[in-house]
Amino acid sequence: MDRLKETQLQSIDQFYSSLTDENISKDMYHHAQNVWQSFDIQNILEYSLLYMKTDIMLLTCIFENFRQKCRGTYGLDPAWYYTMPGYSWDAMLKYTGCKLELLQDIDKIMFIQKSIRGGISQVSNRYSEANNKYMPSYDSSKPSKYVVYLDVNNLYGWAMSQCLPYAKFEWVDTNIDVLSIPDDGDTGYILQVDLEYPEHLHDLHKDFPFCCEHQVPPGSNFKKLMTTLHNKTEYTLHYRNLKQALNAGLKLTKIHKVLKFQQSAWLKPYIDLNTKLRTAATTAFEKDLYKLANNAIFGKTMENIRKHRIVKLVSKWEGRYGAKNLISSPRFHNRTIFDENLMAIELNKTNLTFNKPLNIGMSILDISKVCMYDFNYNFMLPTVGIENLKLMYGDTDSFIYEVTCDDVYRDFIQTNLSKFDTSDYAEANPYNIPQVNKNVLGLMKDEANGRIITHFVGLRSKMYSFKLQYTNEERQTVWQKYKNTMDDAAIEKIVNNLGVTKKSKGVKYSVVKNSITFEDYVECLKEFTTKSVTQSTFRSYAHNMFTITQEKIALSPHDDKRCLQKDSYDTLPWGHYATTMIE
């Protein structure tokens, strides 16, 4: 409390944050001094109170603007809702007028639950260096190569715009011609089948096999979502995914079950509304609002009621409703002790009401994969050719490719504009690519916006890095921009990170930015070593805040989702004919 009585700001070096391993900039410190003088602050307490007042007033303005936007768009007041997903769900039902039928047969519910598989994330090939005419270091004696990072515009929004189930769920005979079912017909199906993955397809499909599944990789103890070339037994999937796999050459050997339903594009009007509003939005707040309004719908369809708990707050040990009785109950799940007189006890529910449309969520997940596989197998492979294409990395709605060609922008993007959103390209770009298809659902966007990716290294899922090409002049411009507001060491960090994207799931952004370099990724891959970091974070235990410092493995070359190859940065999927002896 003595710190609040201090009558002046500490020196700038006292504003170092161990959470981010950074100090504040000179601009930020000068702003703090200006606030102190302008409001005639007498001590740190007054400064803190001023901060809290302005923060609350700003938050109030933002929330009222949020309410106004939502009421004007959807006709509902979000102040009456606990969360944005709950609000979005009601707004969707109100706008579409669709009456959704819930499953009432436990066998159908379990059938759907077993078929839920999330987004695919994997490193297929681990290292690539570009070499093309747009690079100062171009070596014309070597093949012309590009590294291309593509991301789908609102993949789940596209999937939610397709025909989705809504009524009349019933088991039907397994004698069904899957390939004759139209994608946009009034009737859809979810099937449980056996599939054979012919060996002659293994090399063609090795980077991105069809029909992902939860399996325990060889040498692991945990199930992971993997794309394998194994034959599939009692595999449950949406009929559109099955059609796609069969057209790609997989063999259907048996149909075990077929669940039929009525379908239509009943959600499309709501998705289109938010997409249109997001395209017209002029602020980051509005863009995020309408994006969340769409994405929240998918989240509500995937809500797992089995995780719901009943929480009892108790202040005594004995008695019918005391802690002793509740802890001894077979429904007991967990407890949190706040103090000697207060405890929260979590109980499992005795009855579950399956009131969430999991069939919709499962369909959205499967149909989103249709988009990704269609782009890879029906566009990329025919356009570029298997000998010139290597899929480096994929993560739910994005691909990173190595493409061998003379000019990827001319031969690949410019000649196929209907497949791409190029609205973020500079109006005057060196490839003469026009700005078209802004925010069109399901189209691919160049995440580098025409800037050359020079290197890529992928260690495993959610752990990769790549570098963009920046000239010395651009780096010097950045240095000049910050030289009067930041110290040289801070500017050097910014310049060194310029154009470098680094991902390491579970490691704080500030730690990745300040403590890990692109060269660390390369070293981990080539030397097969790990890199650990130390990070600090806030943690809340029983509503008490603590600062935690932990050591964590940030980079690791060990990836059991795929079979690593000796003396190669390429990998193979499990089930490939070349991995038989290893498995």
Coordinates of C-alpha atoms in Angstrom, one line a residue:
M1 CA 0.0 0.0 0.0
D2 CA 3.0 2.3 0.5
R3 CA 3.5 2.3 -3.2
L4 CA 0.2 4.0 -3.7
K5 CA 1.4 7.0 -1.6
E6 CA 4.4 7.7 -3.9
T7 CA 4.1 11.3 -5.2
Q8 CA 5.8 10.8 -8.6
L9 CA 6.3 8.2 -11.3
Q10 CA 9.2 5.8 -11.0
S11 CA 11.9 6.0 -13.6
I12 CA 11.3 4.3 -17.0
D13 CA 13.5 1.3 -16.1
Q14 CA 11.1 0.4 -13.2
F15 CA 8.3 -0.3 -15.7
Y16 CA 9.9 -3.6 -16.9
S17 CA 7.3 -6.4 -17.1
S18 CA 8.5 -10.0 -16.3
L19 CA 5.3 -11.3 -17.9
T20 CA 6.3 -10.0 -21.4
D21 CA 10.1 -9.6 -20.7
E22 CA 9.8 -6.1 -22.1
N23 CA 10.0 -2.5 -20.9
I24 CA 7.7 0.3 -22.0
S25 CA 8.6 2.6 -24.8
K26 CA 9.7 6.2 -24.4
D27 CA 6.4 7.2 -26.0
M28 CA 4.4 5.3 -23.4
Y29 CA 6.5 6.8 -20.6
H30 CA 6.1 10.3 -21.9
H31 CA 2.3 9.7 -22.2
A32 CA 2.2 8.7 -18.5
Q33 CA 4.1 11.8 -17.5
N34 CA 1.7 13.9 -19.6
V35 CA -1.3 12.4 -17.9
W36 CA 0.2 13.0 -14.5
Q37 CA 0.8 16.7 -15.2
S38 CA -2.5 17.3 -17.1
F39 CA -4.7 15.9 -14.3
D40 CA -2.5 17.3 -11.5
I41 CA -2.0 13.9 -10.0
Q42 CA -0.7 13.9 -6.4
N43 CA 0.2 10.3 -5.9
I44 CA 0.0 6.8 -7.5
L45 CA -3.4 6.1 -5.9
E46 CA -4.9 9.0 -7.8
Y47 CA -3.3 7.9 -11.0
S48 CA -4.7 4.3 -10.5
L49 CA -8.2 5.7 -9.8
L50 CA -8.0 7.8 -12.9
Y51 CA -7.0 4.8 -15.0
M52 CA -9.9 2.7 -13.6
K53 CA -12.5 5.5 -14.1
T54 CA -11.4 6.1 -17.8
D55 CA -11.2 2.3 -18.4
I56 CA -14.8 1.7 -17.1
M57 CA -16.2 4.7 -18.9
L58 CA -14.6 3.6 -22.2
L59 CA -15.8 0.0 -21.6
T60 CA -19.3 1.4 -21.0
C61 CA -19.2 3.4 -24.3
I62 CA -18.0 0.3 -26.2
F63 CA -20.7 -1.9 -24.6
E64 CA -23.5 0.5 -25.4
N65 CA -22.3 0.8 -29.0
F66 CA -22.2 -3.0 -29.1
R67 CA -25.8 -3.2 -27.8
Q68 CA -26.9 -0.6 -30.4
K69 CA -25.3 -2.5 -33.2
C70 CA -26.8 -5.8 -32.2
R71 CA -30.3 -4.4 -31.6
G72 CA -30.3 -2.7 -34.9
T73 CA -29.1 -5.8 -36.8
Y74 CA -30.8 -8.7 -35.0
G75 CA -33.6 -7.1 -33.0
L76 CA -32.4 -8.5 -29.7
D77 CA -30.8 -6.9 -26.7
P78 CA -27.5 -8.7 -25.7
A79 CA -27.8 -7.2 -22.2
W80 CA -30.3 -10.0 -21.5
Y81 CA -27.8 -12.7 -22.4
Y82 CA -24.9 -14.2 -20.5
T83 CA -22.7 -14.8 -23.5
M84 CA -22.3 -13.9 -27.2
P85 CA -22.7 -17.5 -28.4
G86 CA -26.1 -17.7 -26.5
Y87 CA -27.1 -14.4 -28.0
S88 CA -26.0 -15.4 -31.5
W89 CA -27.9 -18.7 -31.4
D90 CA -31.2 -16.9 -30.6
A91 CA -30.5 -14.2 -33.2
M92 CA -30.0 -17.0 -35.8
L93 CA -33.2 -18.8 -34.9
K94 CA -35.1 -15.5 -35.0
Y95 CA -33.7 -14.5 -38.3
T96 CA -34.0 -17.8 -40.1
G97 CA -37.2 -18.9 -38.6
C98 CA -36.0 -22.5 -38.9
K99 CA -37.5 -25.1 -36.5
L100 CA -34.8 -27.6 -35.6
E101 CA -35.7 -31.1 -34.7
L102 CA -33.6 -32.6 -31.9
L103 CA -32.5 -36.3 -31.8
Q104 CA -34.5 -38.3 -29.2
D105 CA -33.0 -41.7 -29.8
I106 CA -29.9 -42.4 -27.7
D107 CA -28.5 -44.7 -30.5
K108 CA -28.7 -41.9 -33.0
I109 CA -27.1 -39.5 -30.5
M110 CA -24.2 -41.9 -29.9
F111 CA -23.9 -42.6 -33.6
I112 CA -23.4 -38.8 -34.2
Q113 CA -21.1 -38.3 -31.2
K114 CA -18.6 -41.0 -32.4
S115 CA -18.3 -39.3 -35.7
I116 CA -17.2 -35.9 -34.5
R117 CA -13.7 -35.1 -35.6
G118 CA -12.2 -31.6 -35.4
G119 CA -9.9 -29.7 -37.8
I120 CA -6.8 -31.5 -39.2
S121 CA -3.5 -30.0 -38.2
Q122 CA -0.2 -31.7 -39.3
V123 CA 3.2 -31.1 -40.7
S124 CA 3.6 -33.3 -43.9
N125 CA 7.0 -32.1 -45.0
R126 CA 9.2 -30.2 -42.7
Y127 CA 11.5 -27.9 -44.5
S128 CA 11.5 -25.7 -47.6
E129 CA 13.6 -22.9 -49.1
A130 CA 12.2 -20.8 -51.9
N131 CA 14.2 -20.0 -55.0
N132 CA 12.6 -17.8 -57.6
K133 CA 13.1 -14.8 -59.8
Y134 CA 11.5 -12.4 -57.3
M135 CA 14.3 -13.1 -54.8
P136 CA 17.7 -11.3 -54.9
S137 CA 19.4 -14.6 -54.1
Y138 CA 17.8 -16.4 -57.0
D139 CA 19.9 -19.2 -58.4
S140 CA 18.8 -19.9 -62.0
S141 CA 20.8 -23.2 -62.1
K142 CA 18.3 -24.6 -59.5
P143 CA 14.6 -25.3 -59.9
S144 CA 12.3 -22.3 -59.4
K145 CA 10.4 -22.8 -56.2
Y146 CA 7.8 -20.9 -54.2
V147 CA 6.5 -21.3 -50.7
V148 CA 2.8 -20.4 -50.7
Y149 CA 0.6 -19.9 -47.6
L150 CA -3.1 -20.1 -48.4
D151 CA -6.0 -19.6 -46.0
V152 CA -9.8 -20.2 -46.6
N153 CA -12.1 -17.3 -46.1
N154 CA -14.3 -18.2 -43.1
L155 CA -14.2 -22.0 -43.7
Y156 CA -16.9 -22.8 -41.1
G157 CA -19.0 -20.0 -42.5
W158 CA -18.8 -21.6 -45.9
A159 CA -19.7 -25.0 -44.4
M160 CA -22.7 -23.4 -42.5
S161 CA -23.9 -22.0 -45.9
Q162 CA -24.3 -25.5 -47.3
C163 CA -27.2 -27.9 -46.9
L164 CA -27.4 -29.0 -43.3
P165 CA -29.7 -31.4 -41.4
Y166 CA -32.7 -30.1 -39.6
A167 CA -35.5 -32.7 -39.4
K168 CA -36.8 -36.3 -39.9
F169 CA -33.8 -38.4 -38.7
E170 CA -34.4 -42.1 -39.3
W171 CA -32.5 -45.3 -39.9
V172 CA -32.8 -46.6 -43.5
D173 CA -31.7 -49.6 -45.5
T174 CA -28.0 -49.8 -46.3
N175 CA -28.7 -50.5 -49.9
I176 CA -27.9 -47.0 -51.1
D177 CA -26.0 -45.6 -54.1
V178 CA -23.9 -42.9 -52.4
L179 CA -22.5 -41.4 -55.6
S180 CA -25.9 -40.6 -57.0
I181 CA -26.9 -38.4 -54.0
P182 CA -26.8 -34.7 -54.9
D183 CA -24.9 -32.3 -52.7
D184 CA -27.8 -29.9 -52.5
G185 CA -30.7 -32.3 -52.5
D186 CA -33.6 -32.3 -49.9
T187 CA -32.3 -35.5 -48.3
G188 CA -28.9 -36.2 -46.7
Y189 CA -27.2 -39.1 -45.1
I190 CA -24.6 -40.0 -42.4
L191 CA -23.2 -43.4 -43.0
Q192 CA -21.1 -45.9 -41.1
V193 CA -18.9 -47.8 -43.6
D194 CA -15.8 -49.9 -44.2
L195 CA -13.3 -48.4 -46.6
E196 CA -10.2 -49.9 -48.4
Y197 CA -7.3 -47.6 -49.1
P198 CA -5.7 -49.1 -52.3
E199 CA -1.9 -49.2 -52.2
H200 CA -1.6 -47.6 -55.6
L201 CA -3.0 -44.4 -54.1
H202 CA -0.5 -44.2 -51.3
D203 CA 2.1 -42.0 -53.0
L204 CA -0.5 -39.7 -54.6
H205 CA -2.3 -39.2 -51.2
K206 CA 0.7 -39.3 -48.9
D207 CA 0.7 -35.6 -48.0
F208 CA -3.0 -35.4 -47.2
P209 CA -4.9 -38.7 -46.9
F210 CA -8.7 -38.9 -46.8
C211 CA -10.8 -39.8 -43.8
C212 CA -8.9 -38.6 -40.8
E213 CA -9.4 -40.6 -37.6
H214 CA -8.6 -40.6 -33.9
Q215 CA -5.8 -43.1 -33.3
V216 CA -2.9 -43.7 -30.9
P217 CA 0.3 -43.3 -33.0
P218 CA 3.0 -46.0 -32.7
G219 CA 5.0 -45.3 -29.6
S220 CA 2.4 -42.9 -28.1
N221 CA -0.1 -43.3 -25.3
F222 CA -2.6 -40.7 -26.4
K223 CA -5.2 -40.6 -29.2
K224 CA -4.6 -37.9 -31.8
L225 CA -6.5 -36.8 -34.9
M226 CA -4.4 -38.1 -37.8
T227 CA -4.7 -38.6 -41.6
T228 CA -3.6 -42.2 -42.3
L229 CA -3.6 -44.6 -45.2
H230 CA -5.0 -47.4 -43.1
N231 CA -8.2 -49.1 -44.2
K232 CA -11.2 -47.8 -42.3
T233 CA -13.5 -50.0 -40.3
E234 CA -17.0 -48.8 -39.1
Y235 CA -16.0 -45.3 -40.0
T236 CA -18.8 -42.8 -39.7
L237 CA -19.0 -39.8 -42.0
H238 CA -21.2 -37.4 -43.9
Y239 CA -22.2 -38.6 -47.4
R240 CA -20.5 -35.7 -49.1
N241 CA -17.1 -36.8 -47.6
L242 CA -17.8 -40.4 -48.6
K243 CA -18.6 -39.3 -52.2
Q244 CA -15.4 -37.3 -52.3
A245 CA -13.3 -40.2 -51.0
L246 CA -14.8 -42.7 -53.5
N247 CA -14.2 -40.3 -56.4
A248 CA -10.6 -40.1 -55.3
G249 CA -10.2 -43.9 -55.5
L250 CA -11.0 -45.3 -52.1
K251 CA -13.1 -48.5 -52.2
L252 CA -16.3 -48.9 -50.3
T253 CA -16.4 -52.5 -49.0
K254 CA -19.4 -52.4 -46.6
I255 CA -22.1 -50.1 -45.3
H256 CA -23.1 -50.9 -41.7
K257 CA -25.6 -48.1 -40.9
V258 CA -27.3 -45.2 -42.7
L259 CA -29.0 -42.3 -40.9
K260 CA -31.3 -40.3 -43.2
F261 CA -32.4 -36.7 -42.7
Q262 CA -34.0 -33.7 -44.3
Q263 CA -31.6 -31.0 -45.2
S264 CA -31.5 -27.5 -46.7
A265 CA -29.4 -24.4 -46.7
W266 CA -31.5 -23.0 -43.8
L267 CA -28.5 -21.3 -42.1
K268 CA -27.2 -19.6 -45.2
P269 CA -29.3 -16.3 -44.9
Y270 CA -27.9 -15.6 -41.4
I271 CA -24.3 -16.4 -42.5
D272 CA -24.7 -14.2 -45.6
L273 CA -26.1 -11.3 -43.5
N274 CA -23.1 -11.3 -41.2
T275 CA -20.7 -11.8 -44.1
K276 CA -22.2 -8.8 -45.9
L277 CA -22.1 -6.6 -42.7
R278 CA -18.5 -7.7 -42.1
T279 CA -17.4 -6.7 -45.6
A280 CA -19.0 -3.3 -45.2
A281 CA -17.6 -2.8 -41.7
T282 CA -15.2 0.1 -41.2
T283 CA -13.8 -0.7 -37.8
A284 CA -12.0 -3.7 -36.4
F285 CA -14.7 -4.0 -33.7
E286 CA -17.5 -4.4 -36.2
K287 CA -15.5 -6.9 -38.3
D288 CA -14.8 -9.0 -35.2
L289 CA -18.5 -8.7 -34.0
Y290 CA -20.0 -10.1 -37.2
K291 CA -17.2 -12.8 -37.5
L292 CA -18.0 -14.0 -34.0
A293 CA -21.7 -13.9 -34.7
N294 CA -21.1 -16.6 -37.3
N295 CA -18.5 -18.6 -35.6
A296 CA -20.5 -18.8 -32.3
I297 CA -23.2 -20.7 -34.1
F298 CA -20.9 -23.6 -34.8
G299 CA -19.7 -23.6 -31.2
K300 CA -23.3 -23.9 -29.9
T301 CA -23.9 -26.9 -32.2
M302 CA -20.8 -28.6 -30.6
E303 CA -21.6 -28.0 -26.9
N304 CA -20.9 -31.1 -24.9
I305 CA -23.5 -31.3 -22.1
R306 CA -21.6 -34.3 -20.6
K307 CA -19.2 -31.7 -19.2
H308 CA -22.0 -29.7 -17.4
R309 CA -21.8 -29.9 -13.6
I310 CA -24.0 -28.9 -10.6
V311 CA -22.0 -26.7 -8.2
K312 CA -23.0 -26.5 -4.5
L313 CA -21.5 -23.9 -2.2
V314 CA -21.4 -25.3 1.4
S315 CA -20.4 -23.7 4.7
K316 CA -20.7 -26.7 7.0
W317 CA -19.3 -30.2 7.2
E318 CA -22.2 -32.2 8.8
G319 CA -25.8 -32.5 7.8
R320 CA -27.8 -33.5 4.7
Y321 CA -26.5 -30.7 2.6
G322 CA -23.1 -30.5 4.3
A323 CA -19.7 -31.1 2.6
K324 CA -19.3 -34.6 4.1
N325 CA -22.5 -35.9 2.6
L326 CA -21.9 -34.3 -0.8
I327 CA -18.3 -35.6 -1.1
S328 CA -19.4 -39.1 -0.3
S329 CA -22.0 -39.0 -3.0
P330 CA -21.3 -41.2 -6.1
R331 CA -22.1 -38.0 -8.1
F332 CA -19.0 -36.2 -6.6
H333 CA -16.6 -34.8 -9.2
N334 CA -14.4 -32.2 -7.6
R335 CA -14.1 -29.6 -4.8
T336 CA -12.5 -26.2 -4.3
I337 CA -11.7 -25.0 -0.8
F338 CA -11.9 -21.2 -0.4
D339 CA -11.4 -21.1 3.4
E340 CA -12.2 -23.1 6.5
N341 CA -15.9 -22.1 6.2
L342 CA -16.6 -22.2 2.5
M343 CA -16.2 -24.9 -0.2
A344 CA -17.5 -25.4 -3.7
I345 CA -18.4 -28.9 -4.6
E346 CA -19.0 -30.1 -8.2
L347 CA -21.4 -32.9 -8.8
N348 CA -22.1 -34.9 -11.9
K349 CA -25.7 -34.7 -13.2
T350 CA -27.9 -37.7 -12.8
N351 CA -29.9 -36.9 -15.9
L352 CA -28.7 -35.5 -19.2
T353 CA -31.0 -33.6 -21.6
F354 CA -29.5 -33.8 -25.1
N355 CA -30.8 -30.5 -26.3
K356 CA -27.9 -29.5 -28.5
P357 CA -28.0 -30.2 -32.3
L358 CA -24.8 -32.2 -32.5
N359 CA -25.9 -33.5 -35.9
I360 CA -25.4 -30.0 -37.3
G361 CA -22.0 -29.5 -35.7
M362 CA -20.8 -32.9 -37.0
S363 CA -22.0 -32.0 -40.5
I364 CA -20.3 -28.6 -40.4
L365 CA -17.0 -30.2 -39.4
D366 CA -17.2 -32.9 -42.2
I367 CA -18.4 -30.5 -44.9
S368 CA -15.6 -28.0 -44.1
K369 CA -13.2 -30.9 -44.9
V370 CA -14.9 -31.3 -48.3
C371 CA -13.7 -27.7 -49.1
M372 CA -10.1 -28.4 -48.1
Y373 CA -9.9 -31.7 -49.9
D374 CA -11.6 -30.3 -53.0
F375 CA -9.0 -27.5 -53.2
N376 CA -6.1 -29.8 -52.8
Y377 CA -7.1 -32.7 -55.0
N378 CA -9.4 -31.1 -57.6
F379 CA -7.5 -27.9 -58.1
M380 CA -3.9 -27.9 -56.8
L381 CA -2.8 -31.3 -58.0
P382 CA -4.4 -31.0 -61.5
T383 CA -3.1 -27.4 -61.9
V384 CA 0.4 -27.8 -60.6
G385 CA 1.0 -31.6 -61.0
I386 CA 2.1 -34.0 -58.3
E387 CA 5.8 -33.8 -59.3
N388 CA 5.7 -30.0 -58.7
L389 CA 3.6 -29.9 -55.6
K390 CA 4.5 -30.6 -52.0
L391 CA 2.1 -29.9 -49.1
M392 CA 4.3 -28.7 -46.2
Y393 CA 1.7 -27.9 -43.5
G394 CA -2.1 -27.9 -43.0
D395 CA -4.1 -26.5 -40.1
T396 CA -8.0 -26.8 -40.4
D397 CA -8.5 -24.0 -42.9
S398 CA -5.0 -23.3 -44.3
F399 CA -2.3 -24.9 -46.4
I400 CA 1.4 -24.1 -46.8
Y401 CA 2.7 -25.5 -50.1
E402 CA 6.0 -25.7 -51.9
V403 CA 5.3 -25.1 -55.6
T404 CA 7.8 -25.7 -58.3
C405 CA 7.1 -23.5 -61.3
D406 CA 8.3 -20.4 -63.1
D407 CA 5.8 -17.9 -61.7
V408 CA 3.3 -19.0 -59.1
Y409 CA 1.5 -15.6 -59.3
R410 CA 1.0 -15.6 -63.0
D411 CA 0.6 -19.4 -63.7
F412 CA -1.4 -20.2 -60.6
I413 CA -3.3 -17.3 -59.1
Q414 CA -3.8 -14.8 -61.9
T415 CA -5.1 -17.4 -64.3
N416 CA -7.5 -18.8 -61.6
L417 CA -8.9 -15.7 -60.0
S418 CA -12.3 -17.4 -59.3
K419 CA -10.5 -19.5 -56.7
F420 CA -8.9 -16.6 -54.8
D421 CA -9.7 -13.6 -52.7
T422 CA -7.0 -11.1 -53.8
S423 CA -8.5 -8.0 -52.1
D424 CA -5.6 -7.6 -49.7
Y425 CA -3.0 -7.4 -52.4
A426 CA -1.5 -4.0 -53.0
E427 CA -3.3 -2.1 -55.7
A428 CA 0.0 -1.7 -57.5
N429 CA 1.6 -5.1 -57.1
P430 CA 4.4 -6.5 -59.2
Y431 CA 2.3 -9.4 -60.5
N432 CA -0.6 -7.2 -61.9
I433 CA -3.1 -9.2 -59.9
P434 CA -6.4 -7.3 -59.5
Q435 CA -8.2 -6.9 -56.2
V436 CA -11.2 -9.2 -56.4
N437 CA -13.6 -11.4 -54.4
K438 CA -13.3 -9.6 -51.1
N439 CA -14.4 -11.9 -48.2
V440 CA -16.2 -14.4 -50.5
L441 CA -16.8 -17.5 -48.4
G442 CA -14.7 -20.6 -49.3
L443 CA -12.1 -18.9 -51.4
M444 CA -8.4 -19.0 -50.7
K445 CA -6.4 -16.0 -49.7
D446 CA -2.7 -15.5 -49.9
E447 CA -1.7 -14.9 -46.3
A448 CA 1.5 -13.2 -47.4
N449 CA -0.4 -10.9 -49.8
G450 CA 2.2 -11.3 -52.5
R451 CA 5.3 -10.9 -50.4
I452 CA 7.7 -13.8 -51.0
I453 CA 8.1 -16.5 -48.4
T454 CA 11.7 -17.4 -48.4
H455 CA 11.9 -20.3 -45.8
F456 CA 9.5 -22.6 -44.0
V457 CA 10.3 -25.1 -41.2
G458 CA 7.7 -27.2 -39.5
L459 CA 8.4 -29.3 -36.4
R460 CA 4.9 -30.6 -35.6
S461 CA 1.3 -29.5 -35.4
K462 CA 1.0 -25.9 -34.2
M463 CA 4.8 -25.6 -34.1
Y464 CA 6.3 -24.0 -37.2
S465 CA 7.9 -20.8 -38.6
F466 CA 8.4 -19.1 -41.9
K467 CA 10.2 -16.0 -43.1
L468 CA 9.0 -13.2 -45.5
Q469 CA 11.3 -11.3 -47.8
Y470 CA 12.1 -7.8 -46.7
T471 CA 14.7 -5.5 -48.3
N472 CA 17.4 -3.7 -46.4
E473 CA 15.7 -0.4 -47.3
E474 CA 12.5 -1.6 -45.6
R475 CA 14.4 -2.7 -42.5
Q476 CA 16.1 0.7 -42.4
T477 CA 12.7 2.4 -42.7
V478 CA 11.5 0.5 -39.6
W479 CA 14.6 1.5 -37.7
Q480 CA 14.1 5.2 -38.5
K481 CA 10.5 4.9 -37.5
Y482 CA 11.3 3.9 -33.9
K483 CA 14.7 5.5 -33.3
N484 CA 13.3 8.4 -31.3
T485 CA 10.8 6.5 -29.2
M486 CA 12.6 3.2 -28.3
D487 CA 16.1 2.1 -27.3
D488 CA 18.4 0.4 -29.8
A489 CA 18.0 -3.1 -28.3
A490 CA 14.2 -2.9 -28.6
I491 CA 14.4 -1.7 -32.2
E492 CA 16.8 -4.4 -33.0
K493 CA 14.3 -7.0 -31.8
I494 CA 11.6 -5.6 -34.0
V495 CA 13.9 -5.5 -37.1
N496 CA 15.1 -9.1 -36.4
N497 CA 11.5 -10.3 -36.2
L498 CA 10.4 -8.4 -39.3
G499 CA 8.7 -10.8 -41.6
V500 CA 9.2 -13.8 -39.3
T501 CA 6.2 -15.8 -38.2
K502 CA 6.8 -18.1 -35.3
K503 CA 4.2 -20.5 -33.8
S504 CA 4.5 -22.7 -30.7
K505 CA 1.3 -23.7 -29.1
G506 CA 1.2 -23.3 -25.3
V507 CA 4.0 -20.8 -25.2
K508 CA 3.2 -17.2 -24.6
Y509 CA 3.3 -14.8 -27.5
S510 CA 5.8 -12.5 -25.8
V511 CA 8.2 -15.4 -25.1
V512 CA 8.0 -16.7 -28.7
K513 CA 8.6 -13.2 -30.0
N514 CA 11.5 -12.4 -27.7
S515 CA 13.2 -15.7 -26.8
I516 CA 12.8 -17.9 -29.9
T517 CA 14.3 -17.2 -33.3
F518 CA 13.7 -18.8 -36.7
E519 CA 17.2 -20.3 -36.4
D520 CA 16.0 -22.1 -33.3
Y521 CA 13.4 -23.9 -35.3
V522 CA 16.0 -24.9 -37.9
E523 CA 18.4 -26.1 -35.3
C524 CA 15.7 -28.2 -33.6
L525 CA 14.9 -29.8 -36.9
K526 CA 18.4 -30.4 -38.2
E527 CA 20.1 -31.3 -34.9
F528 CA 17.0 -33.1 -33.6
T529 CA 17.1 -31.2 -30.3
T530 CA 14.6 -29.5 -28.1
K531 CA 14.5 -25.9 -26.8
S532 CA 13.1 -24.9 -23.4
V533 CA 12.0 -21.5 -22.3
T534 CA 11.0 -19.8 -19.0
Q535 CA 7.7 -17.9 -18.9
S536 CA 5.8 -16.1 -16.3
T537 CA 2.0 -15.8 -16.2
F538 CA -0.9 -15.0 -13.9
R539 CA -2.9 -17.9 -12.5
S540 CA -6.1 -17.8 -10.4
Y541 CA -6.5 -20.4 -7.7
A542 CA -9.7 -20.2 -5.6
H543 CA -10.1 -16.6 -6.8
N544 CA -6.6 -15.7 -5.6
M545 CA -4.1 -14.4 -8.1
F546 CA -0.6 -15.8 -8.3
T547 CA 2.4 -15.1 -10.6
I548 CA 3.7 -18.4 -11.8
T549 CA 7.1 -18.9 -13.4
Q550 CA 7.5 -22.2 -15.3
E551 CA 10.0 -23.9 -17.6
K552 CA 8.4 -25.3 -20.7
I553 CA 9.6 -27.2 -23.8
A554 CA 8.9 -24.6 -26.5
L555 CA 10.3 -26.4 -29.6
S556 CA 10.5 -30.1 -30.2
P557 CA 11.2 -32.1 -33.4
H558 CA 9.3 -35.2 -32.2
D559 CA 6.2 -35.6 -34.2
D560 CA 4.4 -39.0 -33.9
K561 CA 1.4 -38.0 -36.1
R562 CA 3.5 -38.9 -39.1
C563 CA 6.4 -41.4 -39.8
L564 CA 9.6 -39.4 -39.9
Q565 CA 12.1 -40.5 -42.6
K566 CA 15.8 -41.0 -42.0
D567 CA 18.0 -38.5 -43.8
S568 CA 15.0 -36.6 -45.1
Y569 CA 12.8 -33.7 -43.9
D570 CA 9.8 -35.3 -45.6
T571 CA 7.4 -37.6 -43.7
L572 CA 5.0 -40.3 -44.5
P573 CA 1.5 -41.0 -43.1
W574 CA 1.0 -44.1 -41.0
G575 CA -0.5 -46.9 -43.1
H576 CA 1.8 -46.1 -46.1
Y577 CA 3.2 -49.2 -47.6
A578 CA 6.7 -48.0 -46.7
T579 CA 5.9 -47.7 -43.0
T580 CA 4.6 -51.3 -42.6
M581 CA 7.8 -52.6 -40.9
I582 CA 7.9 -49.7 -38.5
E583 CA 4.3 -50.0 -37.4

